[in-house]
Amino acid sequence: MIAPYVATPPRWDGLDKGEPLRVREALLQEAWERTDAELQNAIKQAASNIRRYAEWQGPKDKEKEWLREIQPGVFVGRLVRPLESVGCYVPGGRYPLPSTLLMTVIPAQVAGVKQIRVASPRPAQATLAAAAFLGVREFYRSRWSTGHRCSRLWN
């Protein structure tokens, strides 16, 4: 439960009084819909490039798991498993950084992470739009310090 943190974000994160810490999914979708076509296309192209690169970096099917016996009864190997949950921080402020969102969320998606949460103070529309495009379901208006404390309660 993040209730203790929800009570203090205006002081720590510059939120207006009564402004929720969590961004509603409908607001994310609305940001995507309000984004001009040129920026939408740029987000789509960047996402495609980043996804392809992340896929190239991952182990191939036959490389994911292997086991070798190096001495009788002594085995070494590799087992690749995605994390269950990750938190991605996207800096906010003067300049929007949807690229940071793309470059942190997409590798987690490619790896098979089930729960991806994003924290960003005062996120720009472009950042919210990129989150909507990628299907982010949990987005928090939060600085790293508050988001980090909340993340301990997410799991």
mmCIF file of C-alpha atoms in Angstrom, residues 34-98:
data_model
loop_
_atom_site.group_PDB
_atom_site.id
_atom_site.type_symbol
_atom_site.label_atom_id
_atom_site.label_comp_id
_atom_site.label_asym_id
_atom_site.label_seq_id
_atom_site.Cartn_x
_atom_site.Cartn_y
_atom_site.Cartn_z
ATOM 1 C CA ARG A 34 -3.563 14.346 -28.657
ATOM 2 C CA THR A 35 -0.042 13.807 -29.971
ATOM 3 C CA ASP A 36 0.498 15.013 -33.520
ATOM 4 C CA ALA A 37 1.050 12.404 -36.226
ATOM 5 C CA GLU A 38 4.686 13.387 -36.824
ATOM 6 C CA LEU A 39 5.647 12.738 -33.203
ATOM 7 C CA GLN A 40 3.572 9.539 -33.115
ATOM 8 C CA ASN A 41 5.491 8.292 -36.165
ATOM 9 C CA ALA A 42 8.811 9.223 -34.549
ATOM 10 C CA ILE A 43 7.848 7.304 -31.379
ATOM 11 C CA LYS A 44 6.793 4.291 -33.455
ATOM 12 C CA GLN A 45 10.027 4.298 -35.477
ATOM 13 C CA ALA A 46 12.239 4.733 -32.402
ATOM 14 C CA ALA A 47 10.333 1.989 -30.572
ATOM 15 C CA SER A 48 10.771 -0.360 -33.531
ATOM 16 C CA ASN A 49 14.524 0.290 -33.676
ATOM 17 C CA ILE A 50 14.984 -0.106 -29.917
ATOM 18 C CA ARG A 51 12.897 -3.298 -29.840
ATOM 19 C CA ARG A 52 14.898 -4.834 -32.676
ATOM 20 C CA TYR A 53 18.177 -3.978 -30.938
ATOM 21 C CA ALA A 54 16.940 -5.401 -27.614
ATOM 22 C CA GLU A 55 15.938 -8.609 -29.380
ATOM 23 C CA TRP A 56 19.407 -8.884 -30.962
ATOM 24 C CA GLN A 57 21.003 -8.539 -27.523
ATOM 25 C CA GLY A 58 18.963 -11.303 -25.938
ATOM 26 C CA PRO A 59 20.071 -14.907 -25.972
ATOM 27 C CA LYS A 60 18.807 -17.020 -28.856
ATOM 28 C CA ASP A 61 16.487 -19.902 -28.015
ATOM 29 C CA LYS A 62 19.242 -22.503 -28.055
ATOM 30 C CA GLU A 63 21.498 -20.196 -25.999
ATOM 31 C CA LYS A 64 18.993 -19.405 -23.238
ATOM 32 C CA GLU A 65 19.700 -22.449 -21.156
ATOM 33 C CA TRP A 66 22.631 -24.798 -21.111
ATOM 34 C CA LEU A 67 24.269 -27.150 -18.643
ATOM 35 C CA ARG A 68 27.699 -28.773 -18.764
ATOM 36 C CA GLU A 69 29.365 -31.238 -16.452
ATOM 37 C CA ILE A 70 32.909 -29.963 -15.873
ATOM 38 C CA GLN A 71 33.839 -32.730 -13.406
ATOM 39 C CA PRO A 72 31.909 -35.777 -12.307
ATOM 40 C CA GLY A 73 28.930 -34.382 -10.415
ATOM 41 C CA VAL A 74 29.951 -30.708 -10.906
ATOM 42 C CA PHE A 75 27.803 -28.736 -13.317
ATOM 43 C CA VAL A 76 27.906 -25.205 -14.663
ATOM 44 C CA GLY A 77 25.377 -23.538 -16.881
ATOM 45 C CA ARG A 78 23.165 -20.629 -17.685
ATOM 46 C CA LEU A 79 19.505 -20.139 -16.990
ATOM 47 C CA VAL A 80 17.883 -16.937 -18.247
ATOM 48 C CA ARG A 81 14.742 -15.738 -16.459
ATOM 49 C CA PRO A 82 13.161 -12.264 -16.616
ATOM 50 C CA LEU A 83 12.578 -10.284 -13.452
ATOM 51 C CA GLU A 84 8.981 -10.320 -12.260
ATOM 52 C CA SER A 85 8.782 -6.546 -11.881
ATOM 53 C CA VAL A 86 10.841 -3.459 -12.784
ATOM 54 C CA GLY A 87 10.583 0.252 -12.149
ATOM 55 C CA CYS A 88 11.733 2.642 -14.872
ATOM 56 C CA TYR A 89 12.626 6.234 -14.002
ATOM 57 C CA VAL A 90 12.189 8.906 -16.668
ATOM 58 C CA PRO A 91 13.628 12.317 -15.762
ATOM 59 C CA GLY A 92 11.183 15.173 -16.081
ATOM 60 C CA GLY A 93 11.631 18.883 -16.132
ATOM 61 C CA ARG A 94 12.547 21.364 -18.814
ATOM 62 C CA TYR A 95 12.902 18.896 -21.685
ATOM 63 C CA PRO A 96 10.672 15.848 -22.325
ATOM 64 C CA LEU A 97 12.550 12.554 -22.500
ATOM 65 C CA PRO A 98 10.242 9.988 -24.112
#
